[in-house]
mmCIF file of N, CA and C in Angstrom:
data_model
loop_
_atom_site.group_PDB
_atom_site.id
_atom_site.type_symbol
_atom_site.label_atom_id
_atom_site.label_comp_id
_atom_site.label_asym_id
_atom_site.label_seq_id
_atom_site.Cartn_x
_atom_site.Cartn_y
_atom_site.Cartn_z
ATOM 1 N N MET A 29 -13.641 22.097 10.532
ATOM 2 C CA MET A 29 -12.763 22.076 9.372
ATOM 3 C C MET A 29 -12.995 20.783 8.584
ATOM 4 N N GLU A 30 -13.094 20.901 7.289
ATOM 5 C CA GLU A 30 -13.368 19.751 6.434
ATOM 6 C C GLU A 30 -12.115 18.896 6.272
ATOM 7 N N GLU A 31 -12.287 17.582 6.404
ATOM 8 C CA GLU A 31 -11.160 16.664 6.249
ATOM 9 C C GLU A 31 -10.827 16.516 4.771
ATOM 10 N N LYS A 32 -9.541 16.582 4.465
ATOM 11 C CA LYS A 32 -9.081 16.453 3.083
ATOM 12 C C LYS A 32 -9.249 15.005 2.628
ATOM 13 N N GLN A 33 -9.858 14.830 1.453
ATOM 14 C CA GLN A 33 -10.040 13.479 0.926
ATOM 15 C C GLN A 33 -8.703 12.967 0.400
ATOM 16 N N ARG A 34 -8.412 11.716 0.710
ATOM 17 C CA ARG A 34 -7.159 11.109 0.259
ATOM 18 C C ARG A 34 -7.172 10.923 -1.250
ATOM 19 N N VAL A 35 -5.999 11.112 -1.840
ATOM 20 C CA VAL A 35 -5.864 10.842 -3.267
ATOM 21 C C VAL A 35 -5.869 9.332 -3.477
ATOM 22 N N LYS A 36 -6.155 8.929 -4.692
ATOM 23 C CA LYS A 36 -6.178 7.501 -5.017
ATOM 24 C C LYS A 36 -4.996 7.171 -5.920
ATOM 25 N N LEU A 37 -4.329 6.066 -5.592
ATOM 26 C CA LEU A 37 -3.223 5.560 -6.399
ATOM 27 C C LEU A 37 -3.575 4.180 -6.925
ATOM 28 N N SER A 38 -2.983 3.833 -8.048
ATOM 29 C CA SER A 38 -3.112 2.457 -8.516
ATOM 30 C C SER A 38 -2.392 1.558 -7.519
ATOM 31 N N GLN A 39 -2.754 0.313 -7.513
ATOM 32 C CA GLN A 39 -2.112 -0.648 -6.613
ATOM 33 C C GLN A 39 -0.597 -0.687 -6.860
ATOM 34 N N TRP A 40 -0.175 -0.657 -8.126
ATOM 35 C CA TRP A 40 1.247 -0.736 -8.462
ATOM 36 C C TRP A 40 1.994 0.522 -8.017
ATOM 37 N N ASP A 41 1.409 1.713 -8.242
ATOM 38 C CA ASP A 41 2.058 2.945 -7.784
ATOM 39 C C ASP A 41 2.176 2.958 -6.263
ATOM 40 N N ALA A 42 1.151 2.470 -5.574
ATOM 41 C CA ALA A 42 1.202 2.393 -4.108
ATOM 42 C C ALA A 42 2.309 1.445 -3.654
ATOM 43 N N LEU A 43 2.449 0.316 -4.325
ATOM 44 C CA LEU A 43 3.522 -0.628 -3.989
ATOM 45 C C LEU A 43 4.890 0.010 -4.193
ATOM 46 N N MET A 44 5.063 0.726 -5.308
ATOM 47 C CA MET A 44 6.355 1.375 -5.550
ATOM 48 C C MET A 44 6.635 2.454 -4.511
ATOM 49 N N LEU A 45 5.613 3.229 -4.143
ATOM 50 C CA LEU A 45 5.800 4.249 -3.113
ATOM 51 C C LEU A 45 6.221 3.602 -1.798
ATOM 52 N N GLU A 46 5.581 2.516 -1.421
ATOM 53 C CA GLU A 46 5.957 1.827 -0.183
ATOM 54 C C GLU A 46 7.357 1.218 -0.296
ATOM 55 N N GLY A 47 7.736 0.774 -1.496
ATOM 56 C CA GLY A 47 9.086 0.277 -1.708
ATOM 57 C C GLY A 47 10.121 1.358 -1.433
ATOM 58 N N LEU A 48 9.829 2.596 -1.838
ATOM 59 C CA LEU A 48 10.741 3.711 -1.554
ATOM 60 C C LEU A 48 10.706 4.095 -0.079
ATOM 61 N N ARG A 49 9.528 4.047 0.533
ATOM 62 C CA ARG A 49 9.439 4.367 1.969
ATOM 63 C C ARG A 49 10.315 3.433 2.802
ATOM 64 N N ALA A 50 10.509 2.225 2.326
ATOM 65 C CA ALA A 50 11.315 1.240 3.064
ATOM 66 C C ALA A 50 12.761 1.697 3.239
ATOM 67 N N TYR A 51 13.190 2.676 2.455
ATOM 68 C CA TYR A 51 14.550 3.200 2.610
ATOM 69 C C TYR A 51 14.676 4.118 3.821
ATOM 70 N N GLY A 52 13.553 4.474 4.438
ATOM 71 C CA GLY A 52 13.585 5.281 5.650
ATOM 72 C C GLY A 52 13.754 6.769 5.410
ATOM 73 N N TRP A 53 13.577 7.219 4.184
ATOM 74 C CA TRP A 53 13.713 8.639 3.874
ATOM 75 C C TRP A 53 12.530 9.417 4.434
ATOM 76 N N SER A 54 12.775 10.689 4.764
ATOM 77 C CA SER A 54 11.683 11.579 5.150
ATOM 78 C C SER A 54 10.815 11.823 3.918
ATOM 79 N N ASN A 55 9.622 12.351 4.145
ATOM 80 C CA ASN A 55 8.748 12.684 3.018
ATOM 81 C C ASN A 55 9.441 13.636 2.052
ATOM 82 N N GLU A 56 10.113 14.659 2.612
ATOM 83 C CA GLU A 56 10.789 15.645 1.762
ATOM 84 C C GLU A 56 11.901 15.007 0.945
ATOM 85 N N GLU A 57 12.695 14.138 1.571
ATOM 86 C CA GLU A 57 13.775 13.490 0.829
ATOM 87 C C GLU A 57 13.212 12.571 -0.252
ATOM 88 N N LEU A 58 12.157 11.851 0.070
ATOM 89 C CA LEU A 58 11.538 10.971 -0.920
ATOM 90 C C LEU A 58 11.046 11.786 -2.112
ATOM 91 N N LEU A 59 10.350 12.890 -1.842
ATOM 92 C CA LEU A 59 9.844 13.736 -2.927
ATOM 93 C C LEU A 59 10.986 14.302 -3.765
ATOM 94 N N GLN A 60 12.045 14.756 -3.106
ATOM 95 C CA GLN A 60 13.192 15.316 -3.823
ATOM 96 C C GLN A 60 13.854 14.256 -4.702
ATOM 97 N N ARG A 61 14.058 13.067 -4.152
ATOM 98 C CA ARG A 61 14.693 11.997 -4.927
ATOM 99 C C ARG A 61 13.847 11.620 -6.143
ATOM 100 N N VAL A 62 12.537 11.589 -5.978
ATOM 101 C CA VAL A 62 11.662 11.268 -7.107
ATOM 102 C C VAL A 62 11.728 12.388 -8.144
ATOM 103 N N ARG A 63 11.675 13.656 -7.698
ATOM 104 C CA ARG A 63 11.766 14.789 -8.634
ATOM 105 C C ARG A 63 13.073 14.760 -9.418
ATOM 106 N N GLU A 64 14.171 14.462 -8.713
ATOM 107 C CA GLU A 64 15.499 14.458 -9.338
ATOM 108 C C GLU A 64 15.820 13.130 -10.020
ATOM 109 N N ARG A 65 14.914 12.177 -9.881
ATOM 110 C CA ARG A 65 15.110 10.824 -10.436
ATOM 111 C C ARG A 65 16.377 10.166 -9.887
ATOM 112 N N ASN A 66 16.678 10.497 -8.659
ATOM 113 C CA ASN A 66 17.812 9.907 -7.941
ATOM 114 C C ASN A 66 17.272 8.710 -7.154
ATOM 115 N N LEU A 67 16.962 7.655 -7.887
ATOM 116 C CA LEU A 67 16.249 6.520 -7.307
ATOM 117 C C LEU A 67 17.064 5.243 -7.430
ATOM 118 N N PRO A 68 16.910 4.357 -6.470
ATOM 119 C CA PRO A 68 17.661 3.098 -6.504
ATOM 120 C C PRO A 68 17.119 2.151 -7.573
ATOM 121 N N GLU A 69 17.911 1.169 -7.885
ATOM 122 C CA GLU A 69 17.460 0.082 -8.749
ATOM 123 C C GLU A 69 16.920 -1.001 -7.821
ATOM 124 N N ASP A 70 15.754 -1.491 -8.131
ATOM 125 C CA ASP A 70 15.124 -2.485 -7.256
ATOM 126 C C ASP A 70 15.503 -3.897 -7.680
ATOM 127 N N HIS A 71 15.989 -4.663 -6.718
ATOM 128 C CA HIS A 71 16.359 -6.052 -6.977
ATOM 129 C C HIS A 71 15.468 -7.021 -6.202
ATOM 130 N N SER A 72 14.327 -6.523 -5.731
ATOM 131 C CA SER A 72 13.396 -7.387 -5.009
ATOM 132 C C SER A 72 12.640 -8.261 -6.006
ATOM 133 N N MET A 73 11.813 -9.140 -5.485
ATOM 134 C CA MET A 73 10.993 -9.992 -6.348
ATOM 135 C C MET A 73 10.030 -9.180 -7.216
ATOM 136 N N TYR A 74 9.770 -7.942 -6.822
ATOM 137 C CA TYR A 74 8.827 -7.098 -7.552
ATOM 138 C C TYR A 74 9.477 -6.390 -8.737
ATOM 139 N N GLU A 75 10.783 -6.194 -8.670
ATOM 140 C CA GLU A 75 11.515 -5.482 -9.724
ATOM 141 C C GLU A 75 10.839 -4.151 -10.059
ATOM 142 N N PHE A 76 10.601 -3.335 -9.018
ATOM 143 C CA PHE A 76 9.966 -2.037 -9.220
ATOM 144 C C PHE A 76 10.803 -1.179 -10.157
ATOM 145 N N ASP A 77 10.134 -0.507 -11.075
ATOM 146 C CA ASP A 77 10.776 0.463 -11.954
ATOM 147 C C ASP A 77 10.453 1.840 -11.382
ATOM 148 N N TYR A 78 11.317 2.308 -10.491
ATOM 149 C CA TYR A 78 11.050 3.577 -9.824
ATOM 150 C C TYR A 78 11.057 4.754 -10.792
ATOM 151 N N GLN A 79 11.691 4.599 -11.952
ATOM 152 C CA GLN A 79 11.644 5.671 -12.955
ATOM 153 C C GLN A 79 10.212 5.844 -13.472
ATOM 154 N N ALA A 80 9.456 4.763 -13.543
ATOM 155 C CA ALA A 80 8.045 4.859 -13.944
ATOM 156 C C ALA A 80 7.258 5.642 -12.895
ATOM 157 N N LEU A 81 7.592 5.452 -11.625
ATOM 158 C CA LEU A 81 6.935 6.229 -10.570
ATOM 159 C C LEU A 81 7.320 7.697 -10.697
ATOM 160 N N ALA A 82 8.571 7.976 -11.052
ATOM 161 C CA ALA A 82 9.014 9.355 -11.256
ATOM 162 C C ALA A 82 8.248 9.996 -12.416
ATOM 163 N N GLU A 83 7.985 9.220 -13.471
ATOM 164 C CA GLU A 83 7.183 9.726 -14.600
ATOM 165 C C GLU A 83 5.772 10.084 -14.126
ATOM 166 N N PHE A 84 5.176 9.190 -13.347
ATOM 167 C CA PHE A 84 3.842 9.442 -12.802
ATOM 168 C C PHE A 84 3.855 10.707 -11.943
ATOM 169 N N ALA A 85 4.866 10.841 -11.084
ATOM 170 C CA ALA A 85 4.968 12.002 -10.196
ATOM 171 C C ALA A 85 5.161 13.289 -10.993
ATOM 172 N N ALA A 86 5.939 13.234 -12.066
ATOM 173 C CA ALA A 86 6.155 14.421 -12.895
ATOM 174 C C ALA A 86 4.864 14.837 -13.599
ATOM 175 N N ALA A 87 4.069 13.874 -14.002
ATOM 176 C CA ALA A 87 2.805 14.160 -14.683
ATOM 177 C C ALA A 87 1.703 14.584 -13.713
ATOM 178 N N ASN A 88 1.834 14.190 -12.439
ATOM 179 C CA ASN A 88 0.806 14.461 -11.415
ATOM 180 C C ASN A 88 1.466 14.947 -10.128
ATOM 181 N N PRO A 89 2.185 16.080 -10.169
ATOM 182 C CA PRO A 89 2.983 16.477 -9.003
ATOM 183 C C PRO A 89 2.171 16.733 -7.735
ATOM 184 N N ASP A 90 1.030 17.388 -7.845
ATOM 185 C CA ASP A 90 0.230 17.680 -6.650
ATOM 186 C C ASP A 90 -0.350 16.406 -6.052
ATOM 187 N N LEU A 91 -0.843 15.537 -6.916
ATOM 188 C CA LEU A 91 -1.409 14.272 -6.456
ATOM 189 C C LEU A 91 -0.334 13.437 -5.762
ATOM 190 N N PHE A 92 0.844 13.334 -6.375
ATOM 191 C CA PHE A 92 1.908 12.517 -5.793
ATOM 192 C C PHE A 92 2.372 13.095 -4.456
ATOM 193 N N GLU A 93 2.543 14.405 -4.390
ATOM 194 C CA GLU A 93 2.967 15.027 -3.133
ATOM 195 C C GLU A 93 1.930 14.788 -2.037
ATOM 196 N N SER A 94 0.658 14.899 -2.377
ATOM 197 C CA SER A 94 -0.399 14.635 -1.400
ATOM 198 C C SER A 94 -0.364 13.177 -0.939
ATOM 199 N N ALA A 95 -0.123 12.250 -1.870
ATOM 200 C CA ALA A 95 -0.043 10.829 -1.502
ATOM 201 C C ALA A 95 1.083 10.598 -0.505
ATOM 202 N N VAL A 96 2.222 11.245 -0.728
ATOM 203 C CA VAL A 96 3.375 11.076 0.157
ATOM 204 C C VAL A 96 3.127 11.729 1.510
ATOM 205 N N LYS A 97 2.628 12.957 1.498
ATOM 206 C CA LYS A 97 2.504 13.728 2.745
ATOM 207 C C LYS A 97 1.223 13.448 3.528
ATOM 208 N N ASP A 98 0.113 13.242 2.815
ATOM 209 C CA ASP A 98 -1.192 13.136 3.479
ATOM 210 C C ASP A 98 -1.776 11.731 3.466
ATOM 211 N N GLY A 99 -1.143 10.827 2.727
ATOM 212 C CA GLY A 99 -1.658 9.472 2.609
ATOM 213 C C GLY A 99 -2.487 9.307 1.349
ATOM 214 N N TYR A 100 -2.882 8.094 1.095
ATOM 215 C CA TYR A 100 -3.604 7.757 -0.129
ATOM 216 C C TYR A 100 -4.484 6.555 0.143
ATOM 217 N N SER A 101 -5.359 6.282 -0.796
ATOM 218 C CA SER A 101 -6.067 5.004 -0.795
ATOM 219 C C SER A 101 -5.810 4.369 -2.158
ATOM 220 N N ILE A 102 -5.961 3.076 -2.219
ATOM 221 C CA ILE A 102 -5.707 2.341 -3.448
ATOM 222 C C ILE A 102 -7.009 2.247 -4.234
ATOM 223 N N LYS A 103 -6.926 2.498 -5.537
ATOM 224 C CA LYS A 103 -8.121 2.488 -6.390
ATOM 225 C C LYS A 103 -8.798 1.127 -6.400
ATOM 226 N N TYR A 104 -8.005 0.073 -6.551
ATOM 227 C CA TYR A 104 -8.568 -1.275 -6.661
ATOM 228 C C TYR A 104 -7.543 -2.280 -6.155
ATOM 229 N N ASN A 105 -7.909 -3.043 -5.140
ATOM 230 C CA ASN A 105 -7.025 -4.076 -4.593
ATOM 231 C C ASN A 105 -7.379 -5.439 -5.160
ATOM 232 N N THR A 106 -6.357 -6.269 -5.329
ATOM 233 C CA THR A 106 -6.532 -7.684 -5.634
ATOM 234 C C THR A 106 -5.984 -8.466 -4.446
ATOM 235 N N LEU A 107 -6.297 -9.745 -4.364
ATOM 236 C CA LEU A 107 -5.751 -10.574 -3.279
ATOM 237 C C LEU A 107 -4.230 -10.508 -3.262
ATOM 238 N N GLY A 108 -3.619 -10.767 -4.411
ATOM 239 C CA GLY A 108 -2.161 -10.759 -4.485
ATOM 240 C C GLY A 108 -1.578 -9.391 -4.228
ATOM 241 N N GLY A 109 -2.245 -8.363 -4.724
ATOM 242 C CA GLY A 109 -1.769 -7.001 -4.505
ATOM 243 C C GLY A 109 -1.836 -6.595 -3.049
ATOM 244 N N LEU A 110 -2.892 -6.998 -2.365
ATOM 245 C CA LEU A 110 -3.034 -6.690 -0.944
ATOM 246 C C LEU A 110 -1.962 -7.419 -0.134
ATOM 247 N N ARG A 111 -1.727 -8.692 -0.462
ATOM 248 C CA ARG A 111 -0.659 -9.443 0.193
ATOM 249 C C ARG A 111 0.685 -8.750 -0.042
ATOM 250 N N SER A 112 0.921 -8.323 -1.278
ATOM 251 C CA SER A 112 2.180 -7.655 -1.607
ATOM 252 C C SER A 112 2.315 -6.326 -0.876
ATOM 253 N N TRP A 113 1.226 -5.551 -0.776
ATOM 254 C CA TRP A 113 1.298 -4.261 -0.087
ATOM 255 C C TRP A 113 1.698 -4.471 1.371
ATOM 256 N N ILE A 114 1.089 -5.443 2.041
ATOM 257 C CA ILE A 114 1.430 -5.730 3.439
ATOM 258 C C ILE A 114 2.886 -6.161 3.539
ATOM 259 N N ALA A 115 3.342 -6.966 2.597
ATOM 260 C CA ALA A 115 4.736 -7.427 2.607
ATOM 261 C C ALA A 115 5.701 -6.260 2.425
ATOM 262 N N VAL A 116 5.422 -5.379 1.469
ATOM 263 C CA VAL A 116 6.326 -4.263 1.179
ATOM 264 C C VAL A 116 6.244 -3.193 2.269
ATOM 265 N N ALA A 117 5.028 -2.825 2.672
ATOM 266 C CA ALA A 117 4.852 -1.741 3.644
ATOM 267 C C ALA A 117 5.289 -2.134 5.051
ATOM 268 N N TYR A 118 5.055 -3.380 5.442
ATOM 269 C CA TYR A 118 5.306 -3.794 6.823
ATOM 270 C C TYR A 118 6.392 -4.847 6.972
ATOM 271 N N GLY A 119 6.898 -5.363 5.869
ATOM 272 C CA GLY A 119 7.930 -6.396 5.951
ATOM 273 C C GLY A 119 7.405 -7.712 6.495
ATOM 274 N N LEU A 120 6.124 -7.960 6.307
ATOM 275 C CA LEU A 120 5.493 -9.186 6.800
ATOM 276 C C LEU A 120 5.220 -10.138 5.642
ATOM 277 N N GLU A 121 4.963 -11.382 5.965
ATOM 278 C CA GLU A 121 4.588 -12.375 4.952
ATOM 279 C C GLU A 121 3.172 -12.872 5.238
ATOM 280 N N PRO A 122 2.171 -12.156 4.739
ATOM 281 C CA PRO A 122 0.795 -12.575 4.965
ATOM 282 C C PRO A 122 0.482 -13.883 4.243
ATOM 283 N N VAL A 123 -0.551 -14.534 4.710
ATOM 284 C CA VAL A 123 -1.020 -15.776 4.095
ATOM 285 C C VAL A 123 -2.170 -15.418 3.167
ATOM 286 N N ILE A 124 -2.135 -15.968 1.970
ATOM 287 C CA ILE A 124 -3.205 -15.717 1.010
ATOM 288 C C ILE A 124 -3.970 -17.020 0.780
ATOM 289 N N VAL A 125 -5.299 -16.921 0.813
ATOM 290 C CA VAL A 125 -6.167 -18.076 0.571
ATOM 291 C C VAL A 125 -6.961 -17.773 -0.693
ATOM 292 N N ARG A 126 -6.868 -18.666 -1.666
ATOM 293 C CA ARG A 126 -7.553 -18.457 -2.946
ATOM 294 C C ARG A 126 -8.691 -19.451 -3.179
ATOM 295 N N ASP A 127 -9.063 -20.217 -2.159
ATOM 296 C CA ASP A 127 -10.150 -21.186 -2.303
ATOM 297 C C ASP A 127 -11.444 -20.448 -2.650
ATOM 298 N N PRO A 128 -12.168 -20.899 -3.681
ATOM 299 C CA PRO A 128 -13.403 -20.232 -4.086
ATOM 300 C C PRO A 128 -14.369 -20.060 -2.905
ATOM 301 N N GLY A 129 -14.833 -18.838 -2.738
ATOM 302 C CA GLY A 129 -15.750 -18.516 -1.653
ATOM 303 C C GLY A 129 -15.065 -18.224 -0.332
ATOM 304 N N GLN A 130 -13.764 -18.481 -0.245
ATOM 305 C CA GLN A 130 -13.013 -18.248 0.996
ATOM 306 C C GLN A 130 -11.836 -17.295 0.772
ATOM 307 N N GLU A 131 -11.794 -16.624 -0.367
ATOM 308 C CA GLU A 131 -10.667 -15.778 -0.725
ATOM 309 C C GLU A 131 -10.396 -14.746 0.369
ATOM 310 N N ALA A 132 -9.146 -14.695 0.828
ATOM 311 C CA ALA A 132 -8.788 -13.755 1.889
ATOM 312 C C ALA A 132 -7.273 -13.671 2.021
ATOM 313 N N VAL A 133 -6.841 -12.620 2.704
ATOM 314 C CA VAL A 133 -5.445 -12.448 3.087
ATOM 315 C C VAL A 133 -5.439 -12.368 4.608
ATOM 316 N N PHE A 134 -4.541 -13.109 5.241
ATOM 317 C CA PHE A 134 -4.427 -13.125 6.699
ATOM 318 C C PHE A 134 -3.070 -12.566 7.094
ATOM 319 N N ALA A 135 -3.066 -11.704 8.123
ATOM 320 C CA ALA A 135 -1.803 -11.149 8.605
ATOM 321 C C ALA A 135 -1.932 -10.776 10.072
ATOM 322 N N GLU A 136 -0.820 -10.904 10.780
ATOM 323 C CA GLU A 136 -0.747 -10.442 12.159
ATOM 324 C C GLU A 136 -0.255 -9.004 12.122
ATOM 325 N N LEU A 137 -1.094 -8.085 12.610
ATOM 326 C CA LEU A 137 -0.811 -6.657 12.526
ATOM 327 C C LEU A 137 -0.924 -5.996 13.892
ATOM 328 N N THR A 138 -0.163 -4.928 14.077
ATOM 329 C CA THR A 138 -0.358 -4.086 15.255
ATOM 330 C C THR A 138 -1.609 -3.240 15.008
ATOM 331 N N GLU A 139 -2.096 -2.595 16.039
ATOM 332 C CA GLU A 139 -3.264 -1.727 15.881
ATOM 333 C C GLU A 139 -2.956 -0.598 14.894
ATOM 334 N N ALA A 140 -1.764 -0.011 14.985
ATOM 335 C CA ALA A 140 -1.380 1.073 14.070
ATOM 336 C C ALA A 140 -1.307 0.573 12.625
ATOM 337 N N GLN A 141 -0.764 -0.617 12.424
ATOM 338 C CA GLN A 141 -0.700 -1.184 11.072
ATOM 339 C C GLN A 141 -2.095 -1.431 10.521
ATOM 340 N N LYS A 142 -2.980 -1.961 11.361
ATOM 341 C CA LYS A 142 -4.352 -2.218 10.927
ATOM 342 C C LYS A 142 -5.046 -0.908 10.548
ATOM 343 N N GLU A 143 -4.854 0.126 11.360
ATOM 344 C CA GLU A 143 -5.495 1.412 11.077
ATOM 345 C C GLU A 143 -4.987 2.002 9.764
ATOM 346 N N ARG A 144 -3.688 1.892 9.526
ATOM 347 C CA ARG A 144 -3.154 2.407 8.256
ATOM 348 C C ARG A 144 -3.703 1.593 7.088
ATOM 349 N N LEU A 145 -3.749 0.278 7.243
ATOM 350 C CA LEU A 145 -4.294 -0.578 6.190
ATOM 351 C C LEU A 145 -5.748 -0.206 5.899
ATOM 352 N N GLU A 146 -6.526 0.056 6.939
ATOM 353 C CA GLU A 146 -7.922 0.467 6.752
ATOM 354 C C GLU A 146 -8.008 1.748 5.928
ATOM 355 N N SER A 147 -7.015 2.623 6.072
ATOM 356 C CA SER A 147 -7.047 3.897 5.355
ATOM 357 C C SER A 147 -6.650 3.767 3.887
ATOM 358 N N ILE A 148 -5.912 2.718 3.518
ATOM 359 C CA ILE A 148 -5.463 2.596 2.129
ATOM 360 C C ILE A 148 -6.270 1.574 1.331
ATOM 361 N N ILE A 149 -6.883 0.619 2.004
ATOM 362 C CA ILE A 149 -7.550 -0.484 1.300
ATOM 363 C C ILE A 149 -8.700 0.065 0.450
ATOM 364 N N SER A 150 -8.879 -0.513 -0.727
ATOM 365 C CA SER A 150 -9.891 0.007 -1.644
ATOM 366 C C SER A 150 -11.305 -0.366 -1.193
ATOM 367 N N PHE A 151 -12.251 0.348 -1.759
ATOM 368 C CA PHE A 151 -13.661 0.074 -1.518
ATOM 369 C C PHE A 151 -13.941 -1.376 -1.909
ATOM 370 N N GLY A 152 -14.782 -2.034 -1.135
ATOM 371 C CA GLY A 152 -15.153 -3.408 -1.464
ATOM 372 C C GLY A 152 -14.399 -4.456 -0.669
ATOM 373 N N TRP A 153 -13.580 -4.005 0.291
ATOM 374 C CA TRP A 153 -12.822 -4.927 1.137
ATOM 375 C C TRP A 153 -13.189 -4.695 2.591
ATOM 376 N N ALA A 154 -13.140 -5.758 3.379
ATOM 377 C CA ALA A 154 -13.403 -5.674 4.817
ATOM 378 C C ALA A 154 -12.220 -6.270 5.568
ATOM 379 N N ILE A 155 -11.978 -5.734 6.753
ATOM 380 C CA ILE A 155 -10.917 -6.238 7.631
ATOM 381 C C ILE A 155 -11.586 -6.713 8.911
ATOM 382 N N HIS A 156 -11.364 -7.981 9.254
ATOM 383 C CA HIS A 156 -11.963 -8.572 10.450
ATOM 384 C C HIS A 156 -10.867 -9.183 11.314
ATOM 385 N N GLU A 157 -10.992 -8.993 12.633
ATOM 386 C CA GLU A 157 -10.067 -9.683 13.533
ATOM 387 C C GLU A 157 -10.522 -11.137 13.645
ATOM 388 N N GLU A 158 -9.571 -12.049 13.592
ATOM 389 C CA GLU A 158 -9.883 -13.471 13.705
ATOM 390 C C GLU A 158 -10.285 -13.795 15.145
ATOM 391 N N ALA A 159 -11.390 -14.484 15.315
ATOM 392 C CA ALA A 159 -11.880 -14.859 16.643
ATOM 393 C C ALA A 159 -10.837 -15.707 17.364
ATOM 394 N N GLY A 160 -10.540 -15.318 18.587
ATOM 395 C CA GLY A 160 -9.605 -16.082 19.411
ATOM 396 C C GLY A 160 -8.146 -15.897 19.032
ATOM 397 N N LYS A 161 -7.867 -14.990 18.100
ATOM 398 C CA LYS A 161 -6.487 -14.739 17.671
ATOM 399 C C LYS A 161 -6.235 -13.232 17.670
ATOM 400 N N PRO A 162 -6.001 -12.646 18.839
ATOM 401 C CA PRO A 162 -5.784 -11.198 18.909
ATOM 402 C C PRO A 162 -4.640 -10.760 17.990
ATOM 403 N N GLY A 163 -4.902 -9.716 17.221
ATOM 404 C CA GLY A 163 -3.886 -9.164 16.334
ATOM 405 C C GLY A 163 -3.801 -9.838 14.978
ATOM 406 N N VAL A 164 -4.567 -10.916 14.775
ATOM 407 C CA VAL A 164 -4.583 -11.589 13.472
ATOM 408 C C VAL A 164 -5.840 -11.122 12.732
ATOM 409 N N TYR A 165 -5.623 -10.595 11.535
ATOM 410 C CA TYR A 165 -6.726 -10.023 10.767
ATOM 411 C C TYR A 165 -6.911 -10.748 9.441
ATOM 412 N N ARG A 166 -8.167 -10.783 9.025
ATOM 413 C CA ARG A 166 -8.557 -11.371 7.746
ATOM 414 C C ARG A 166 -9.062 -10.232 6.864
ATOM 415 N N MET A 167 -8.427 -10.050 5.716
ATOM 416 C CA MET A 167 -8.862 -9.064 4.748
ATOM 417 C C MET A 167 -9.542 -9.827 3.617
ATOM 418 N N GLU A 168 -10.800 -9.474 3.351
ATOM 419 C CA GLU A 168 -11.544 -10.225 2.344
ATOM 420 C C GLU A 168 -12.447 -9.302 1.549
ATOM 421 N N PRO A 169 -12.744 -9.713 0.305
ATOM 422 C CA PRO A 169 -13.684 -8.917 -0.481
ATOM 423 C C PRO A 169 -15.069 -8.979 0.154
ATOM 424 N N ILE A 170 -15.784 -7.873 0.100
ATOM 425 C CA ILE A 170 -17.135 -7.829 0.666
ATOM 426 C C ILE A 170 -18.065 -8.732 -0.134
ATOM 427 N N GLN A 171 -17.907 -8.730 -1.458
ATOM 428 C CA GLN A 171 -18.703 -9.611 -2.313
ATOM 429 C C GLN A 171 -17.771 -10.558 -3.040
ATOM 430 N N ARG A 172 -18.211 -11.771 -3.207
ATOM 431 C CA ARG A 172 -17.400 -12.773 -3.923
ATOM 432 C C ARG A 172 -18.080 -13.168 -5.204
#
C-alpha cells in the first residue's frame, strides 16, 4: 500500500495549528471548532489570529483536515520559527544560536518528540544528537 504524502503548511499555519492542539482537543473537536470559528483569543507572545487559520481551513478544507488527521510538514523553516514550533508544540524552551556558520536550535527531546519533529521539519534541515548528551538534539540547516 502506498504511503500518503503529508500535506505542507506554512510555518505560521503550523504554529497556529499547534497552538490549538495545546488545548487538548481531539482532532474532530479541533476541526469542528475551526469550521464553526469557535476559537479562543490568543494572549501568548505569538498573538495567533486563529480566525486567519479558519479562513485558510475554509479555503483548503481537504488539505487542512489531512494536516490535522494525518500530519503535515512545514514548507520552509527558519531558526526562529523552528524554535517557536518546539516551544508551542512541546512546551519547551529551546536554545537558538545565531552565530554565523554555527546557526542551530538545541532542544532536549524524547524519542517520540524527535520523530515527530523529523516528520514536520522542512527540507534542508538536519537533526543530530549532541555527542555525550543523550536526548539533546541540534537542528541545523544543511547548507549555510
